[in-house]
PDB file of C-alpha atoms in Angstrom:
ATOM      1  CA  UNK A   1      72.188 -44.156-170.625  1.00 65.00           C
ATOM      2  CA  UNK A   2      70.963 -43.707-167.045  1.00 78.00           C
ATOM      3  CA  UNK A   3      70.403 -40.107-165.951  1.00 86.00           C
ATOM      4  CA  UNK A   4      72.184 -38.602-162.978  1.00 88.00           C
ATOM      5  CA  UNK A   5      68.813 -38.218-161.229  1.00 90.00           C
ATOM      6  CA  UNK A   6      68.100 -41.947-161.631  1.00 92.00           C
ATOM      7  CA  UNK A   7      71.558 -42.838-160.333  1.00 90.00           C
ATOM      8  CA  UNK A   8      70.887 -40.772-157.219  1.00 93.00           C
ATOM      9  CA  UNK A   9      67.563 -42.561-156.670  1.00 93.00           C
ATOM     10  CA  UNK A  10      69.327 -45.924-156.976  1.00 93.00           C
ATOM     11  CA  UNK A  11      72.015 -44.817-154.516  1.00 89.00           C
ATOM     12  CA  UNK A  12      69.265 -43.922-152.033  1.00 93.00           C
ATOM     13  CA  UNK A  13      67.468 -47.232-152.550  1.00 95.00           C
ATOM     14  CA  UNK A  14      64.350 -45.522-153.935  1.00 95.00           C
ATOM     15  CA  UNK A  15      64.994 -47.363-157.196  1.00 97.00           C
ATOM     16  CA  UNK A  16      66.891 -50.643-157.558  1.00 97.00           C
ATOM     17  CA  UNK A  17      68.504 -52.392-160.549  1.00 97.00           C
ATOM     18  CA  UNK A  18      65.994 -55.219-160.958  1.00 97.00           C
ATOM     19  CA  UNK A  19      67.358 -58.251-162.787  1.00 97.00           C
ATOM     20  CA  UNK A  20      64.328 -60.499-162.435  1.00 97.00           C
ATOM     21  CA  UNK A  21      61.393 -61.320-160.180  1.00 97.00           C
ATOM     22  CA  UNK A  22      59.490 -64.586-160.048  1.00 97.00           C
ATOM     23  CA  UNK A  23      57.231 -66.768-157.916  1.00 98.00           C
ATOM     24  CA  UNK A  24      58.635 -70.217-157.220  1.00 98.00           C
ATOM     25  CA  UNK A  25      59.594 -72.715-154.510  1.00 97.00           C
ATOM     26  CA  UNK A  26      62.571 -71.907-152.287  1.00 97.00           C
ATOM     27  CA  UNK A  27      65.076 -74.601-153.135  1.00 96.00           C
ATOM     28  CA  UNK A  28      67.790 -74.155-150.522  1.00 96.00           C
ATOM     29  CA  UNK A  29      68.415 -73.960-146.803  1.00 96.00           C
ATOM     30  CA  UNK A  30      65.939 -73.791-143.936  1.00 97.00           C
ATOM     31  CA  UNK A  31      62.928 -72.657-145.992  1.00 97.00           C
ATOM     32  CA  UNK A  32      63.323 -75.151-148.839  1.00 97.00           C
ATOM     33  CA  UNK A  33      59.991 -76.314-150.163  1.00 97.00           C
ATOM     34  CA  UNK A  34      58.277 -73.014-149.289  1.00 97.00           C
ATOM     35  CA  UNK A  35      56.478 -70.993-151.950  1.00 98.00           C
ATOM     36  CA  UNK A  36      58.126 -67.564-152.166  1.00 98.00           C
ATOM     37  CA  UNK A  37      58.448 -64.553-154.425  1.00 98.00           C
ATOM     38  CA  UNK A  38      62.040 -63.872-155.420  1.00 98.00           C
ATOM     39  CA  UNK A  39      63.382 -60.391-156.127  1.00 98.00           C
ATOM     40  CA  UNK A  40      66.813 -60.607-157.761  1.00 97.00           C
ATOM     41  CA  UNK A  41      68.763 -57.363-157.606  1.00 97.00           C
ATOM     42  CA  UNK A  42      71.583 -56.700-160.068  1.00 96.00           C
ATOM     43  CA  UNK A  43      75.077 -55.730-159.001  1.00 95.00           C
ATOM     44  CA  UNK A  44      77.863 -57.753-157.384  1.00 94.00           C
ATOM     45  CA  UNK A  45      81.623 -57.338-157.216  1.00 92.00           C
ATOM     46  CA  UNK A  46      82.343 -60.362-155.010  1.00 91.00           C
ATOM     47  CA  UNK A  47      83.059 -62.342-158.184  1.00 86.00           C
ATOM     48  CA  UNK A  48      82.842 -66.037-157.251  1.00 87.00           C
ATOM     49  CA  UNK A  49      84.245 -68.046-160.160  1.00 83.00           C
ATOM     50  CA  UNK A  50      81.522 -70.682-159.753  1.00 81.00           C
ATOM     51  CA  UNK A  51      78.624 -68.202-159.522  1.00 89.00           C
ATOM     52  CA  UNK A  52      75.606 -69.523-161.445  1.00 82.00           C
ATOM     53  CA  UNK A  53      74.097 -66.044-161.945  1.00 91.00           C
ATOM     54  CA  UNK A  54      77.055 -64.136-163.378  1.00 91.00           C
ATOM     55  CA  UNK A  55      74.662 -62.137-165.536  1.00 93.00           C
ATOM     56  CA  UNK A  56      73.627 -60.390-162.316  1.00 93.00           C
ATOM     57  CA  UNK A  57      77.061 -58.869-161.718  1.00 93.00           C
ATOM     58  CA  UNK A  58      76.792 -55.762-163.901  1.00 93.00           C
ATOM     59  CA  UNK A  59      74.123 -53.562-162.331  1.00 91.00           C
ATOM     60  CA  UNK A  60      74.096 -51.219-165.304  1.00 90.00           C
ATOM     61  CA  UNK A  61      72.439 -53.781-167.591  1.00 93.00           C
ATOM     62  CA  UNK A  62      69.455 -54.159-165.256  1.00 95.00           C
ATOM     63  CA  UNK A  63      66.773 -51.480-165.361  1.00 94.00           C
ATOM     64  CA  UNK A  64      66.437 -49.163-162.354  1.00 96.00           C
ATOM     65  CA  UNK A  65      62.941 -49.937-161.062  1.00 97.00           C
ATOM     66  CA  UNK A  66      60.876 -48.003-158.540  1.00 97.00           C
ATOM     67  CA  UNK A  67      60.405 -49.679-155.154  1.00 97.00           C
ATOM     68  CA  UNK A  68      56.633 -49.243-155.284  1.00 97.00           C
ATOM     69  CA  UNK A  69      56.420 -51.196-158.521  1.00 97.00           C
ATOM     70  CA  UNK A  70      58.589 -54.022-157.148  1.00 98.00           C
ATOM     71  CA  UNK A  71      56.420 -54.272-154.037  1.00 98.00           C
ATOM     72  CA  UNK A  72      53.119 -54.263-155.941  1.00 98.00           C
ATOM     73  CA  UNK A  73      54.370 -57.020-158.231  1.00 97.00           C
ATOM     74  CA  UNK A  74      55.502 -59.118-155.259  1.00 98.00           C
ATOM     75  CA  UNK A  75      52.368 -58.990-153.129  1.00 97.00           C
ATOM     76  CA  UNK A  76      50.212 -60.242-155.997  1.00 97.00           C
ATOM     77  CA  UNK A  77      51.836 -63.641-155.459  1.00 97.00           C
ATOM     78  CA  UNK A  78      53.112 -64.129-151.919  1.00 97.00           C
ATOM     79  CA  UNK A  79      53.717 -62.655-148.491  1.00 97.00           C
ATOM     80  CA  UNK A  80      57.012 -64.575-148.284  1.00 98.00           C
ATOM     81  CA  UNK A  81      59.639 -62.549-150.129  1.00 98.00           C
ATOM     82  CA  UNK A  82      63.254 -63.531-150.827  1.00 98.00           C
ATOM     83  CA  UNK A  83      65.656 -60.752-151.824  1.00 98.00           C
ATOM     84  CA  UNK A  84      68.726 -62.079-153.582  1.00 97.00           C
ATOM     85  CA  UNK A  85      71.258 -61.127-156.237  1.00 94.00           C
ATOM     86  CA  UNK A  86      73.854 -60.417-157.260  1.00 93.00           C
ATOM     87  CA  UNK A  87      74.650 -59.000-153.872  1.00 97.00           C
ATOM     88  CA  UNK A  88      71.563 -57.125-152.690  1.00 97.00           C
ATOM     89  CA  UNK A  89      73.423 -55.293-149.919  1.00 98.00           C
ATOM     90  CA  UNK A  90      75.358 -53.433-152.603  1.00 96.00           C
ATOM     91  CA  UNK A  91      72.316 -51.153-152.340  1.00 97.00           C
ATOM     92  CA  UNK A  92      70.331 -49.613-149.495  1.00 97.00           C
ATOM     93  CA  UNK A  93      67.501 -52.027-148.710  1.00 98.00           C
ATOM     94  CA  UNK A  94      65.687 -49.733-146.250  1.00 98.00           C
ATOM     95  CA  UNK A  95      62.937 -48.479-148.581  1.00 97.00           C
ATOM     96  CA  UNK A  96      62.241 -51.909-150.055  1.00 98.00           C
ATOM     97  CA  UNK A  97      61.941 -53.707-146.738  1.00 98.00           C
ATOM     98  CA  UNK A  98      59.907 -50.943-145.082  1.00 98.00           C
ATOM     99  CA  UNK A  99      57.461 -51.025-147.967  1.00 98.00           C
ATOM    100  CA  UNK A 100      57.150 -54.807-147.890  1.00 98.00           C
ATOM    101  CA  UNK A 101      56.702 -54.751-144.104  1.00 98.00           C
ATOM    102  CA  UNK A 102      53.785 -52.323-144.466  1.00 98.00           C
ATOM    103  CA  UNK A 103      52.158 -54.953-146.690  1.00 98.00           C
ATOM    104  CA  UNK A 104      52.578 -57.624-144.013  1.00 98.00           C
ATOM    105  CA  UNK A 105      55.332 -59.555-145.768  1.00 98.00           C
ATOM    106  CA  UNK A 106      57.927 -61.866-144.257  1.00 98.00           C
ATOM    107  CA  UNK A 107      61.219 -60.822-145.838  1.00 98.00           C
ATOM    108  CA  UNK A 108      64.269 -63.021-146.312  1.00 98.00           C
ATOM    109  CA  UNK A 109      67.673 -62.049-147.696  1.00 98.00           C
ATOM    110  CA  UNK A 110      70.409 -64.156-149.251  1.00 98.00           C
ATOM    111  CA  UNK A 111      73.701 -62.309-148.893  1.00 97.00           C
ATOM    112  CA  UNK A 112      77.457 -62.735-148.756  1.00 97.00           C
ATOM    113  CA  UNK A 113      77.466 -60.144-145.980  1.00 98.00           C
ATOM    114  CA  UNK A 114      80.240 -58.234-147.712  1.00 97.00           C
ATOM    115  CA  UNK A 115      78.465 -54.886-147.344  1.00 97.00           C
ATOM    116  CA  UNK A 116      76.734 -53.026-144.515  1.00 97.00           C
ATOM    117  CA  UNK A 117      73.428 -54.579-143.514  1.00 98.00           C
ATOM    118  CA  UNK A 118      70.553 -52.271-144.409  1.00 98.00           C
ATOM    119  CA  UNK A 119      66.850 -53.010-144.208  1.00 98.00           C
ATOM    120  CA  UNK A 120      64.645 -54.950-141.805  1.00 98.00           C
ATOM    121  CA  UNK A 121      64.732 -58.724-142.206  1.00 98.00           C
ATOM    122  CA  UNK A 122      62.785 -61.665-140.819  1.00 98.00           C
ATOM    123  CA  UNK A 123      65.421 -64.154-142.008  1.00 98.00           C
ATOM    124  CA  UNK A 124      69.060 -63.647-142.934  1.00 98.00           C
ATOM    125  CA  UNK A 125      70.805 -66.357-144.916  1.00 98.00           C
ATOM    126  CA  UNK A 126      74.523 -65.579-144.762  1.00 98.00           C
ATOM    127  CA  UNK A 127      76.573 -67.259-147.475  1.00 98.00           C
ATOM    128  CA  UNK A 128      80.144 -66.010-146.967  1.00 97.00           C
ATOM    129  CA  UNK A 129      82.730 -65.953-149.711  1.00 95.00           C
ATOM    130  CA  UNK A 130      86.504 -66.174-149.286  1.00 95.00           C
ATOM    131  CA  UNK A 131      87.105 -63.446-151.854  1.00 92.00           C
ATOM    132  CA  UNK A 132      85.295 -60.777-149.834  1.00 95.00           C
ATOM    133  CA  UNK A 133      84.502 -61.765-146.260  1.00 97.00           C
ATOM    134  CA  UNK A 134      81.350 -60.681-144.400  1.00 98.00           C
ATOM    135  CA  UNK A 135      81.255 -57.562-142.282  1.00 98.00           C
ATOM    136  CA  UNK A 136      81.814 -58.593-138.632  1.00 98.00           C
ATOM    137  CA  UNK A 137      78.498 -57.151-137.483  1.00 97.00           C
ATOM    138  CA  UNK A 138      76.378 -59.470-139.655  1.00 98.00           C
ATOM    139  CA  UNK A 139      77.583 -62.759-138.123  1.00 98.00           C
ATOM    140  CA  UNK A 140      75.551 -62.559-134.871  1.00 98.00           C
ATOM    141  CA  UNK A 141      72.430 -61.575-136.852  1.00 98.00           C
ATOM    142  CA  UNK A 142      72.489 -64.513-139.279  1.00 98.00           C
ATOM    143  CA  UNK A 143      69.649 -67.035-138.949  1.00 98.00           C
ATOM    144  CA  UNK A 144      71.372 -69.522-141.192  1.00 98.00           C
ATOM    145  CA  UNK A 145      74.915 -69.922-142.442  1.00 98.00           C
ATOM    146  CA  UNK A 146      75.204 -71.544-145.856  1.00 98.00           C
ATOM    147  CA  UNK A 147      78.720 -72.389-146.986  1.00 98.00           C
ATOM    148  CA  UNK A 148      79.246 -73.533-150.564  1.00 97.00           C
ATOM    149  CA  UNK A 149      81.595 -76.503-150.826  1.00 98.00           C
ATOM    150  CA  UNK A 150      83.615 -76.523-154.033  1.00 96.00           C
ATOM    151  CA  UNK A 151      86.715 -78.306-152.745  1.00 96.00           C
ATOM    152  CA  UNK A 152      88.066 -79.938-149.576  1.00 97.00           C
ATOM    153  CA  UNK A 153      89.568 -76.710-148.251  1.00 96.00           C
ATOM    154  CA  UNK A 154      86.079 -75.228-148.032  1.00 98.00           C
ATOM    155  CA  UNK A 155      85.355 -77.384-144.976  1.00 98.00           C
ATOM    156  CA  UNK A 156      88.054 -75.476-143.076  1.00 98.00           C
ATOM    157  CA  UNK A 157      86.591 -72.196-144.276  1.00 98.00           C
ATOM    158  CA  UNK A 158      83.136 -73.361-143.159  1.00 98.00           C
ATOM    159  CA  UNK A 159      84.369 -73.999-139.619  1.00 98.00           C
ATOM    160  CA  UNK A 160      86.069 -70.589-139.500  1.00 98.00           C
ATOM    161  CA  UNK A 161      82.783 -68.962-140.479  1.00 98.00           C
ATOM    162  CA  UNK A 162      80.682 -71.073-138.098  1.00 98.00           C
ATOM    163  CA  UNK A 163      82.852 -69.941-135.185  1.00 98.00           C
ATOM    164  CA  UNK A 164      81.616 -66.368-135.722  1.00 98.00           C
ATOM    165  CA  UNK A 165      77.837 -66.792-135.903  1.00 98.00           C
ATOM    166  CA  UNK A 166      75.394 -66.971-132.991  1.00 98.00           C
ATOM    167  CA  UNK A 167      74.666 -70.262-131.240  1.00 97.00           C
ATOM    168  CA  UNK A 168      71.141 -70.412-132.699  1.00 98.00           C
ATOM    169  CA  UNK A 169      72.320 -69.994-136.284  1.00 98.00           C
ATOM    170  CA  UNK A 170      71.559 -73.069-138.400  1.00 98.00           C
ATOM    171  CA  UNK A 171      74.634 -74.379-140.226  1.00 98.00           C
ATOM    172  CA  UNK A 172      74.465 -75.690-143.788  1.00 98.00           C
ATOM    173  CA  UNK A 173      76.997 -77.157-146.186  1.00 98.00           C
ATOM    174  CA  UNK A 174      75.905 -76.999-149.814  1.00 98.00           C
ATOM    175  CA  UNK A 175      77.763 -78.589-152.735  1.00 97.00           C
ATOM    176  CA  UNK A 176      78.645 -76.277-155.583  1.00 96.00           C
ATOM    177  CA  UNK A 177      76.377 -77.494-158.372  1.00 95.00           C
ATOM    178  CA  UNK A 178      78.985 -78.208-161.058  1.00 93.00           C
ATOM    179  CA  UNK A 179      81.107 -80.187-158.583  1.00 94.00           C
ATOM    180  CA  UNK A 180      78.295 -81.883-156.682  1.00 95.00           C
ATOM    181  CA  UNK A 181      79.090 -85.461-157.674  1.00 96.00           C
ATOM    182  CA  UNK A 182      82.540 -85.184-156.104  1.00 97.00           C
ATOM    183  CA  UNK A 183      81.515 -83.116-153.101  1.00 97.00           C
ATOM    184  CA  UNK A 184      78.249 -84.730-151.973  1.00 98.00           C
ATOM    185  CA  UNK A 185      79.914 -87.891-150.594  1.00 98.00           C
ATOM    186  CA  UNK A 186      82.447 -85.737-148.720  1.00 98.00           C
ATOM    187  CA  UNK A 187      79.701 -83.494-147.329  1.00 98.00           C
ATOM    188  CA  UNK A 188      77.608 -86.460-146.212  1.00 98.00           C
ATOM    189  CA  UNK A 189      80.590 -87.966-144.413  1.00 98.00           C
ATOM    190  CA  UNK A 190      81.508 -84.610-142.860  1.00 98.00           C
ATOM    191  CA  UNK A 191      77.995 -83.948-141.547  1.00 98.00           C
ATOM    192  CA  UNK A 192      77.795 -87.441-140.064  1.00 98.00           C
ATOM    193  CA  UNK A 193      81.049 -86.769-138.223  1.00 98.00           C
ATOM    194  CA  UNK A 194      80.066 -83.180-137.339  1.00 98.00           C
ATOM    195  CA  UNK A 195      76.306 -83.233-136.764  1.00 98.00           C
ATOM    196  CA  UNK A 196      76.068 -79.544-135.894  1.00 98.00           C
ATOM    197  CA  UNK A 197      76.024 -79.134-139.685  1.00 98.00           C
ATOM    198  CA  UNK A 198      73.155 -79.957-142.062  1.00 98.00           C
ATOM    199  CA  UNK A 199      73.218 -80.721-145.781  1.00 98.00           C
ATOM    200  CA  UNK A 200      71.645 -78.183-148.133  1.00 97.00           C
ATOM    201  CA  UNK A 201      70.966 -79.114-151.754  1.00 96.00           C
ATOM    202  CA  UNK A 202      69.767 -76.913-154.604  1.00 95.00           C
ATOM    203  CA  UNK A 203      66.511 -78.827-154.831  1.00 94.00           C
ATOM    204  CA  UNK A 204      65.020 -76.351-157.309  1.00 93.00           C
ATOM    205  CA  UNK A 205      67.589 -77.527-159.857  1.00 93.00           C
ATOM    206  CA  UNK A 206      66.539 -81.144-159.313  1.00 89.00           C
ATOM    207  CA  UNK A 207      62.904 -80.029-159.686  1.00 91.00           C
ATOM    208  CA  UNK A 208      63.796 -78.036-162.808  1.00 92.00           C
ATOM    209  CA  UNK A 209      62.202 -74.816-161.552  1.00 92.00           C
ATOM    210  CA  UNK A 210      63.677 -71.288-161.208  1.00 89.00           C
TER     211      UNK A 210
END
């Protein structure tokens, strides 16, 4: 049972429900192939049916962890930090990012954009979901837009989302892993016809790493 005091610290972003943390190779998007330390924060109510980290959804099963401890663990391995979830913006990211910045880290976030953007980020990967659309203010700040393609209708959704980001935002279409054999040929054809888009693959799954 989490105390009321701990809950208040989590609400303020002084503690965060930490699901896992690990050093690996970024497998997706613009920074694929880059060694990075991942901080996975628990808690998400977006609820994508094809989510491959559903165990992250319930924040209460992940231990509230002090920001200082998270930062000290991270900088032992890398100055490139990826904050992911769950949906990390469920929580206030100000304390975490300020602390990492003081240590000279480059900080990336992977987010659906469904909540207010808190924290200071060097790279924002926006991966919007139909169930709970991004906040309007995050679109012009996104460095990359990564749309998951599960079915043909998702191409239309991708174009709707691309129309809202800045002109320098890099556009990616990524096949949903369980449906990749059906979707990859469609994505390849789509990108060849619409070369503003790039293909993103979950290369870490092909490499069999976290």
